[in-house]
PDB file of C-alpha atoms in Angstrom:
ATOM      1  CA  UNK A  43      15.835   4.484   2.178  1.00 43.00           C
ATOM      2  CA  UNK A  44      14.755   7.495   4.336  1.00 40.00           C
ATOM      3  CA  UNK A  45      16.738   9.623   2.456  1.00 42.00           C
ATOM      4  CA  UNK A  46      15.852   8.266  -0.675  1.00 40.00           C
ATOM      5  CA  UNK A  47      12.164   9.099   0.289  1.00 37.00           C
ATOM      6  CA  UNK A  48      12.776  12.809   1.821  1.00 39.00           C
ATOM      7  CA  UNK A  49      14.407  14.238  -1.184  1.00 40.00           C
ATOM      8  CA  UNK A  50      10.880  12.972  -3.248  1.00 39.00           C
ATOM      9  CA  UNK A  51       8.303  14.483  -0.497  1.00 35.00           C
ATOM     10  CA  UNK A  52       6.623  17.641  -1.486  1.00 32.00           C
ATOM     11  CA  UNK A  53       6.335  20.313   0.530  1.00 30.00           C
ATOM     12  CA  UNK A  54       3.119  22.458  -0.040  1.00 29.00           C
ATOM     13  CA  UNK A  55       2.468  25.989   1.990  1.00 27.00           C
ATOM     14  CA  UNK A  56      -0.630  27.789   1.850  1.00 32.00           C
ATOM     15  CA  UNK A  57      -2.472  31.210   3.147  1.00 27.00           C
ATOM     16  CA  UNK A  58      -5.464  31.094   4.934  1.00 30.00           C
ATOM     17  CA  UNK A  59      -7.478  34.399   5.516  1.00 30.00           C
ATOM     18  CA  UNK A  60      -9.656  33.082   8.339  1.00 35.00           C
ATOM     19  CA  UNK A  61      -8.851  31.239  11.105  1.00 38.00           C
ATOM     20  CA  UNK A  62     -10.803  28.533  11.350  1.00 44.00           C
ATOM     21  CA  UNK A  63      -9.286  27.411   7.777  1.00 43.00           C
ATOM     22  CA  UNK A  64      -6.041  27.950   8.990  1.00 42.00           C
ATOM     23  CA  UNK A  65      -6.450  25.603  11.919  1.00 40.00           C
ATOM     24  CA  UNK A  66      -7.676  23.445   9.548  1.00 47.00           C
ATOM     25  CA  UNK A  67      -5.289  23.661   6.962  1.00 50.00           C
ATOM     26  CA  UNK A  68      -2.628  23.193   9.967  1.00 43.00           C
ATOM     27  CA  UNK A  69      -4.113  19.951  11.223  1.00 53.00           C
ATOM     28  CA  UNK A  70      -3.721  18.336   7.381  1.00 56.00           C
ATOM     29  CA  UNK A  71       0.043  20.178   7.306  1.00 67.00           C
ATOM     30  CA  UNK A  72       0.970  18.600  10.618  1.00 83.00           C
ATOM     31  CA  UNK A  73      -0.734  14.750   9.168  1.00 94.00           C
ATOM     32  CA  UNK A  74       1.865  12.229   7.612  1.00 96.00           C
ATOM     33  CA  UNK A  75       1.761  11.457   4.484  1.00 98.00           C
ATOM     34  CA  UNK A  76       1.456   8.038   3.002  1.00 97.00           C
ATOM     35  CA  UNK A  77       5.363   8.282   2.299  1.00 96.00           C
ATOM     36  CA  UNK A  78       6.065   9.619   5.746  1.00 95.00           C
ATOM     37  CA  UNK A  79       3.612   6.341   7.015  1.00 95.00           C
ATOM     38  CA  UNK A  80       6.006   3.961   4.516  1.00 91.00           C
ATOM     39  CA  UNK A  81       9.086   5.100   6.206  1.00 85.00           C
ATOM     40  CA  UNK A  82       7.390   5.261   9.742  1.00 85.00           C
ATOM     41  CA  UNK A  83       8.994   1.371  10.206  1.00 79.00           C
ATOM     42  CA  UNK A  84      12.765   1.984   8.229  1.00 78.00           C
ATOM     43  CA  UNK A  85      14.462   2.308  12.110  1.00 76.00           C
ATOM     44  CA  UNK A  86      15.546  -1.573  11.766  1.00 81.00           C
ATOM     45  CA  UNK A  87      16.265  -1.934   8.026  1.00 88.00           C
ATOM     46  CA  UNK A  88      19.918  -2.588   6.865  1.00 85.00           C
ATOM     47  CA  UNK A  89      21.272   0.098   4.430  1.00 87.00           C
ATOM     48  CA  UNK A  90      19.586  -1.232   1.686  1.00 87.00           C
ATOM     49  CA  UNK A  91      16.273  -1.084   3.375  1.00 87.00           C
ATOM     50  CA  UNK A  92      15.345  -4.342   4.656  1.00 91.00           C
ATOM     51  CA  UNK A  93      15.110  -6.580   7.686  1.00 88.00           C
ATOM     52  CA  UNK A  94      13.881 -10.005   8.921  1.00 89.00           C
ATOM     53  CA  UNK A  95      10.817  -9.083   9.814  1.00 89.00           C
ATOM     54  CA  UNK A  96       8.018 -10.690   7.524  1.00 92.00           C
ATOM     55  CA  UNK A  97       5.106  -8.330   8.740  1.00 93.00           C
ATOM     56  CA  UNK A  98       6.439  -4.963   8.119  1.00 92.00           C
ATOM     57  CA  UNK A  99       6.670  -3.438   4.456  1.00 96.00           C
ATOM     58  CA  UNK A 100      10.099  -2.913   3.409  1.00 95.00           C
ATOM     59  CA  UNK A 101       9.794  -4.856  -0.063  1.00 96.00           C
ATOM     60  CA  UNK A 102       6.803  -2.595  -1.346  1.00 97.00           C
ATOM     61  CA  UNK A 103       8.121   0.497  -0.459  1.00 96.00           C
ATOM     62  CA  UNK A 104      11.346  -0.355  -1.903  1.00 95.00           C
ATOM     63  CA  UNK A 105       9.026  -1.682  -5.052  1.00 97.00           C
ATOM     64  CA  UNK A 106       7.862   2.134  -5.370  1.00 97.00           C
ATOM     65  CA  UNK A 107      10.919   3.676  -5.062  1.00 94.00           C
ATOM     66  CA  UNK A 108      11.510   2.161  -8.682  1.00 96.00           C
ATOM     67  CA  UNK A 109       8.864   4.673  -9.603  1.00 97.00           C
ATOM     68  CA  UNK A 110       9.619   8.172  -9.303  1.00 97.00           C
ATOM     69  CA  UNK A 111       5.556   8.945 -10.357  1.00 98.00           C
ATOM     70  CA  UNK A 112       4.362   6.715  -7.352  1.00 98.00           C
ATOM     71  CA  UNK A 113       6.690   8.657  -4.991  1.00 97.00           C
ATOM     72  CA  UNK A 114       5.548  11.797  -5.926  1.00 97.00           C
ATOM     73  CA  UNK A 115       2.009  11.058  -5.340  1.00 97.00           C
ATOM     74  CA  UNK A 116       3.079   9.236  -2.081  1.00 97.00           C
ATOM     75  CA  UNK A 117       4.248  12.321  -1.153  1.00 97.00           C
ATOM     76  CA  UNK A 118       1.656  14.869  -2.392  1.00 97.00           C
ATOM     77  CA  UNK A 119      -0.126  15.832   0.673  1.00 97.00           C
ATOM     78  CA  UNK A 120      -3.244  17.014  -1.643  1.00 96.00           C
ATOM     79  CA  UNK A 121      -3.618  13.707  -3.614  1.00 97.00           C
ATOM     80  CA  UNK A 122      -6.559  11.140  -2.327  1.00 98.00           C
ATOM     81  CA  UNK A 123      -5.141   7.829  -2.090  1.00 98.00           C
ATOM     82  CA  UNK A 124      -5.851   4.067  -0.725  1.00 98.00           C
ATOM     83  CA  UNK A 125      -3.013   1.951  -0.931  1.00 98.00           C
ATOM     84  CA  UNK A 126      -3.778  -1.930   0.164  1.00 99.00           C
ATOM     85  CA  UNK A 127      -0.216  -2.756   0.834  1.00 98.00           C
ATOM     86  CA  UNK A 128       1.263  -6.542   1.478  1.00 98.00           C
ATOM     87  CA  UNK A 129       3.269  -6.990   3.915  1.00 97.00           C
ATOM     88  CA  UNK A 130       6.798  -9.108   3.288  1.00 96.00           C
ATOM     89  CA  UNK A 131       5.821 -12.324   3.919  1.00 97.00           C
ATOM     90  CA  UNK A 132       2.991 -11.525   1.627  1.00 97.00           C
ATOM     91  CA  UNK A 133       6.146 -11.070  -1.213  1.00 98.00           C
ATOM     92  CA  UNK A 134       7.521 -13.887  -0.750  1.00 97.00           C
ATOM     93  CA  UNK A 135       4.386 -16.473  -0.789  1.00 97.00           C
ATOM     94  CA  UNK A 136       3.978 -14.784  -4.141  1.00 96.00           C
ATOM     95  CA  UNK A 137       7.455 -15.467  -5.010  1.00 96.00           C
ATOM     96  CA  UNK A 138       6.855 -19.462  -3.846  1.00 96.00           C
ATOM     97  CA  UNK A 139       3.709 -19.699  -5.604  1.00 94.00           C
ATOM     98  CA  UNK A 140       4.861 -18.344  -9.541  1.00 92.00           C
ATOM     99  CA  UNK A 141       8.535 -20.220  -8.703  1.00 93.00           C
ATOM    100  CA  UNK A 142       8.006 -23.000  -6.403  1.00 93.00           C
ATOM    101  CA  UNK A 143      11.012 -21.974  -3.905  1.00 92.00           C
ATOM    102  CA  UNK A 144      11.078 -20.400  -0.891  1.00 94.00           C
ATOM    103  CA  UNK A 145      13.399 -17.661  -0.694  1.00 95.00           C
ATOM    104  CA  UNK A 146      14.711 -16.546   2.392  1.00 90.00           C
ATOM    105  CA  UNK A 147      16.313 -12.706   2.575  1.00 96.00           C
ATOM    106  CA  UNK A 148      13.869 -10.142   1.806  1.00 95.00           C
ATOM    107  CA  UNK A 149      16.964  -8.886  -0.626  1.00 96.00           C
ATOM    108  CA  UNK A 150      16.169 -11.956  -2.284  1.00 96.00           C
ATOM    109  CA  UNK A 151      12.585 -12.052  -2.661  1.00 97.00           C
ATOM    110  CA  UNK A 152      12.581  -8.200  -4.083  1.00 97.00           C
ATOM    111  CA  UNK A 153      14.831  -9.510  -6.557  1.00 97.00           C
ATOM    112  CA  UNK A 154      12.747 -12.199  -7.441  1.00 96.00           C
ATOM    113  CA  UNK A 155       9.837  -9.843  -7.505  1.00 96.00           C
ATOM    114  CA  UNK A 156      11.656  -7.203  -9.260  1.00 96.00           C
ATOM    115  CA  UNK A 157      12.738  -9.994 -11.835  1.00 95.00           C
ATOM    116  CA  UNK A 158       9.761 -10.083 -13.163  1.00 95.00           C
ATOM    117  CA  UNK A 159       9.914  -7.543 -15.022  1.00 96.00           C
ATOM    118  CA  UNK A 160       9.483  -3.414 -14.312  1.00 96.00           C
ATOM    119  CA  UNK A 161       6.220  -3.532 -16.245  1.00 97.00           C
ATOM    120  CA  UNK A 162       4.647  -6.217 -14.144  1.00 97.00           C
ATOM    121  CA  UNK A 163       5.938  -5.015 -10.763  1.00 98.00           C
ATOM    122  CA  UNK A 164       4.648  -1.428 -11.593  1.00 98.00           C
ATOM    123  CA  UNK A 165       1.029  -2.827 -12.680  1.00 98.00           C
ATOM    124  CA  UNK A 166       1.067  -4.885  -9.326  1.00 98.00           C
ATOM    125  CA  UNK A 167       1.621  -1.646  -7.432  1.00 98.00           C
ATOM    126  CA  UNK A 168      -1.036   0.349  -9.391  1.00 98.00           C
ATOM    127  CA  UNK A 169      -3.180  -2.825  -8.969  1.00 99.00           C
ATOM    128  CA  UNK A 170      -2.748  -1.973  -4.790  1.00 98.00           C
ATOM    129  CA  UNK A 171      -3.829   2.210  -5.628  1.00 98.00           C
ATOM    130  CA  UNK A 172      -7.340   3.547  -5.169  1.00 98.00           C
ATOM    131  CA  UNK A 173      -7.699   6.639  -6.321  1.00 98.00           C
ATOM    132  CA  UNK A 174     -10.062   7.961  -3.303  1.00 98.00           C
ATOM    133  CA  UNK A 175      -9.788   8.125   0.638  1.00 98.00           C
ATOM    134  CA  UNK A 176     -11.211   4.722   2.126  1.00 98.00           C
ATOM    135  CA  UNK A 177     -11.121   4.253   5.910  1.00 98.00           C
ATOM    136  CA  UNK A 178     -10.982   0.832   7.467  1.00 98.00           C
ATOM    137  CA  UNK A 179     -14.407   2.095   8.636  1.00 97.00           C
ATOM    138  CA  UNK A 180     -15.553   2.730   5.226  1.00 98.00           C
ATOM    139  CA  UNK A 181     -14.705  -0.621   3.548  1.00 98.00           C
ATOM    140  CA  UNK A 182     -16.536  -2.071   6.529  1.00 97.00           C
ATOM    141  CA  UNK A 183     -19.900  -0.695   5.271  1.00 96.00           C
ATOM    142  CA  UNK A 184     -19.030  -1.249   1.509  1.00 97.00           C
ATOM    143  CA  UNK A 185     -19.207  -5.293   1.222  1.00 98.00           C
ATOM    144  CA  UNK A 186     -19.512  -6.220  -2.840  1.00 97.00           C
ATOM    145  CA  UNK A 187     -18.408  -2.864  -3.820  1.00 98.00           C
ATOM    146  CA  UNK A 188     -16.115  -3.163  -6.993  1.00 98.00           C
ATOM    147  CA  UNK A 189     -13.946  -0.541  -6.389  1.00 98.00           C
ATOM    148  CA  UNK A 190     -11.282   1.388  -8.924  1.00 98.00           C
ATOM    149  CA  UNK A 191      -7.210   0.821  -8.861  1.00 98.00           C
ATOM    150  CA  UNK A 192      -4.803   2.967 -10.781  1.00 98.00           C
ATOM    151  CA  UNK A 193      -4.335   0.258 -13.277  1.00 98.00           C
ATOM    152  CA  UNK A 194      -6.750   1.231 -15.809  1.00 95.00           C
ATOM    153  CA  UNK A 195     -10.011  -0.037 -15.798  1.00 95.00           C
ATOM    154  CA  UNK A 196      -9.206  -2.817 -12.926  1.00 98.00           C
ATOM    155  CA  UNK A 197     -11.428  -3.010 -10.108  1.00 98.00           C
ATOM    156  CA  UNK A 198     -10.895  -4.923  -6.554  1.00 98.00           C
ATOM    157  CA  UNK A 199     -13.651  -6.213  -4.734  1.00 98.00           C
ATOM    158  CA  UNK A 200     -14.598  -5.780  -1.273  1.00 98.00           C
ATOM    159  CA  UNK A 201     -16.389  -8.605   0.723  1.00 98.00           C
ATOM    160  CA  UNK A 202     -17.253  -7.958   4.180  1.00 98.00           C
ATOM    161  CA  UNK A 203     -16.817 -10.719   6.078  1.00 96.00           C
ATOM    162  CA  UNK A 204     -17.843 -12.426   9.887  1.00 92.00           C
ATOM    163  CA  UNK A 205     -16.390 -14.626  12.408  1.00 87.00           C
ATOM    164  CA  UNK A 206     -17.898 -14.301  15.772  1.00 85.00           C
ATOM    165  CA  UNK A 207     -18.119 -11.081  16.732  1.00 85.00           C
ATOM    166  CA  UNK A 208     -15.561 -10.224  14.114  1.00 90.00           C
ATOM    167  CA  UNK A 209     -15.793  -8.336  11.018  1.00 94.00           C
ATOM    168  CA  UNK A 210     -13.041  -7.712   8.726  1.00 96.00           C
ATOM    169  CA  UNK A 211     -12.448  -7.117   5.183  1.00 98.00           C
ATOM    170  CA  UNK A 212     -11.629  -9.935   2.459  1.00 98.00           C
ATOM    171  CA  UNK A 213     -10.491  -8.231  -1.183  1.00 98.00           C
ATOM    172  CA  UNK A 214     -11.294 -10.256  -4.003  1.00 98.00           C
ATOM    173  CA  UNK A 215      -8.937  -9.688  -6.979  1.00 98.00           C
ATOM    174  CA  UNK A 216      -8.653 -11.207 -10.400  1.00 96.00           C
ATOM    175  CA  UNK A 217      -7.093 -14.562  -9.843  1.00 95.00           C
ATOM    176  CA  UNK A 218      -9.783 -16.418  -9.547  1.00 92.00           C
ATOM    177  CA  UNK A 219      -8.402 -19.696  -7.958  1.00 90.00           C
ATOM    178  CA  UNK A 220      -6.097 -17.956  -5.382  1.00 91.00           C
ATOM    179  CA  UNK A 221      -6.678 -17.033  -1.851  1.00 94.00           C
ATOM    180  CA  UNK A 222      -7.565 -13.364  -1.508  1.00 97.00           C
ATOM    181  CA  UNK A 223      -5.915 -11.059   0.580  1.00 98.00           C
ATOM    182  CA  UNK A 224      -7.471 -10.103   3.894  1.00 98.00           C
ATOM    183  CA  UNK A 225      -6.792  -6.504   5.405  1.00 98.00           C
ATOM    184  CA  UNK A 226      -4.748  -7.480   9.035  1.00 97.00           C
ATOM    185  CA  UNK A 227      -3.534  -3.651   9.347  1.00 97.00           C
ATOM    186  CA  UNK A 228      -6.427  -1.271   8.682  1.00 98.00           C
ATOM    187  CA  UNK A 229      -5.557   2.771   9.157  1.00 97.00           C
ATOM    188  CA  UNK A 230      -1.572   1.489   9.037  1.00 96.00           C
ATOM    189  CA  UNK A 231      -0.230   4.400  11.218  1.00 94.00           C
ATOM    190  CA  UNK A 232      -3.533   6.303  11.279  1.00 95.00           C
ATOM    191  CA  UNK A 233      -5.358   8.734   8.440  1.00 97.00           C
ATOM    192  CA  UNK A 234      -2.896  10.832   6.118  1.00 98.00           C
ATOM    193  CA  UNK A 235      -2.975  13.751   4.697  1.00 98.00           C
ATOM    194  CA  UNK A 236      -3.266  12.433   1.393  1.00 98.00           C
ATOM    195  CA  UNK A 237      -5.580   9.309   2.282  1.00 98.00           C
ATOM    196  CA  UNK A 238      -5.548   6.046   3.822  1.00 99.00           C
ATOM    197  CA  UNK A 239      -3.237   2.674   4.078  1.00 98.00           C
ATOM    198  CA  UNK A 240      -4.159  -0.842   4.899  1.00 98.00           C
ATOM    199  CA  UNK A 241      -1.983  -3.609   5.514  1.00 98.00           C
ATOM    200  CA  UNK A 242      -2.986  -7.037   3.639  1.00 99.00           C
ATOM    201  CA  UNK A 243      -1.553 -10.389   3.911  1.00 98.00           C
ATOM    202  CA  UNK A 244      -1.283 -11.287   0.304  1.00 98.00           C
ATOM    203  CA  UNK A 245      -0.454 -10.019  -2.577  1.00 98.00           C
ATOM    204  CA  UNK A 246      -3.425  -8.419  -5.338  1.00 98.00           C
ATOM    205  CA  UNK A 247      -3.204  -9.939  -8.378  1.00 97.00           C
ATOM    206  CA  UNK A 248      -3.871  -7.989 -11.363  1.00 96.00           C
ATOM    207  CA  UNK A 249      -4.427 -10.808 -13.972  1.00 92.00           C
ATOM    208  CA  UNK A 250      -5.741 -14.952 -13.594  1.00 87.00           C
ATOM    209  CA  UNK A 251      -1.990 -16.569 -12.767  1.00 83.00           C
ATOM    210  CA  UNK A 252      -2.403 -20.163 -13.814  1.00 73.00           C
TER     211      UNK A 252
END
């Protein structure tokens, strides 16, 4: 998978004529990308690039290597991204819920997924993109914003929830009778250079599943 993902990452190299802007410029050059941050949890994943570990993200970010255009901007170090990514176990409750069975291998439940169809899975993944930077901080000060996705002219909404002393972030998608996803991993492995990622324990849903 690593290698799969380093022969897609762009490498971009710049001149700066005054040094402050090159320091600057340096700090973004020496950020991860959101690709490098996908890969940042591959040490444990079997050759085809998965593991037994529900909470990580092997099954999305084998989902976008289907897509050599989601790479790419993955890996563009001057794009401005959000990507709201579910975690494994997040796959396969999705899996139980459209086919009643629990699968067991993550193998399994990215076939399932993948099953479905490369049109649907790639709308799912756009459904997760956000074409601007959005820190953890920043979706904590935007509750009932309807925010854009890649996927046309579908929005996600952001409700700003409390429990004690606790505030965290609900997204409200367009199923309408499902749970929503909540964000459980905000800044997943810190800012990028080309934006932000957030780790969410269910899948969106682009469209009202029955």
């Amino acid at each position: 998978m690593r290698k799969k993902f380093i022969a897609a990452l762009t490498v971009v190299a710049s001149m700066a004529f005054m040094a402050p802007a090159a320091a600057q410029e340096t700090a973004v050059d020496e950020m991860p990308t959101l690709a490098e941050i996908l890969l940042s949890d591959s040490a444990k994943d079997d050759e085809n690039g998965f593991d037994a570990r529900s909470w990580d993200y092997d099954i999305v970010t084998q989902a976008v290597l289907l897509f050599p255009d989601l790479v790419a901007a993955a890996s563009n170090p001057d794009a401005e991204l959000t990507a709201f990514l579910p975690r494994d176990g997040a796959f396969r409750r999705l899996v139980y819920e459209i086919s009643g069975q629990w699968v067991r291998s993550e193998a399994d439940v990215f076939a399932a997924v993948a099953g479905l169809g490369v049109d649907t899975v790639k709308d799912v993944l756009l459904y997760h993109l956000v074409p601007a930077k959005i820190s953890y901080r920043d979706a904590l000060g935007a509750n009932g914003a309807e925010i854009p996705t890649l996927l046309g002219e579908e929005t996600i909404t952001v409700k700003v929830k409390n429990f004690w002393f606790w505030k965290f972030v609900k997204l409200v998608d367009n199923d309408t009778n499902d749970r929503n996803p909540i964000v459980v991993r905000p800044n997943l492995g810190g800012e990028a250079s080309n934006g932000y990622a957030h780790g969410i324990n269910r899948v969106l849903r682009p469209i009202d599943l029955p």
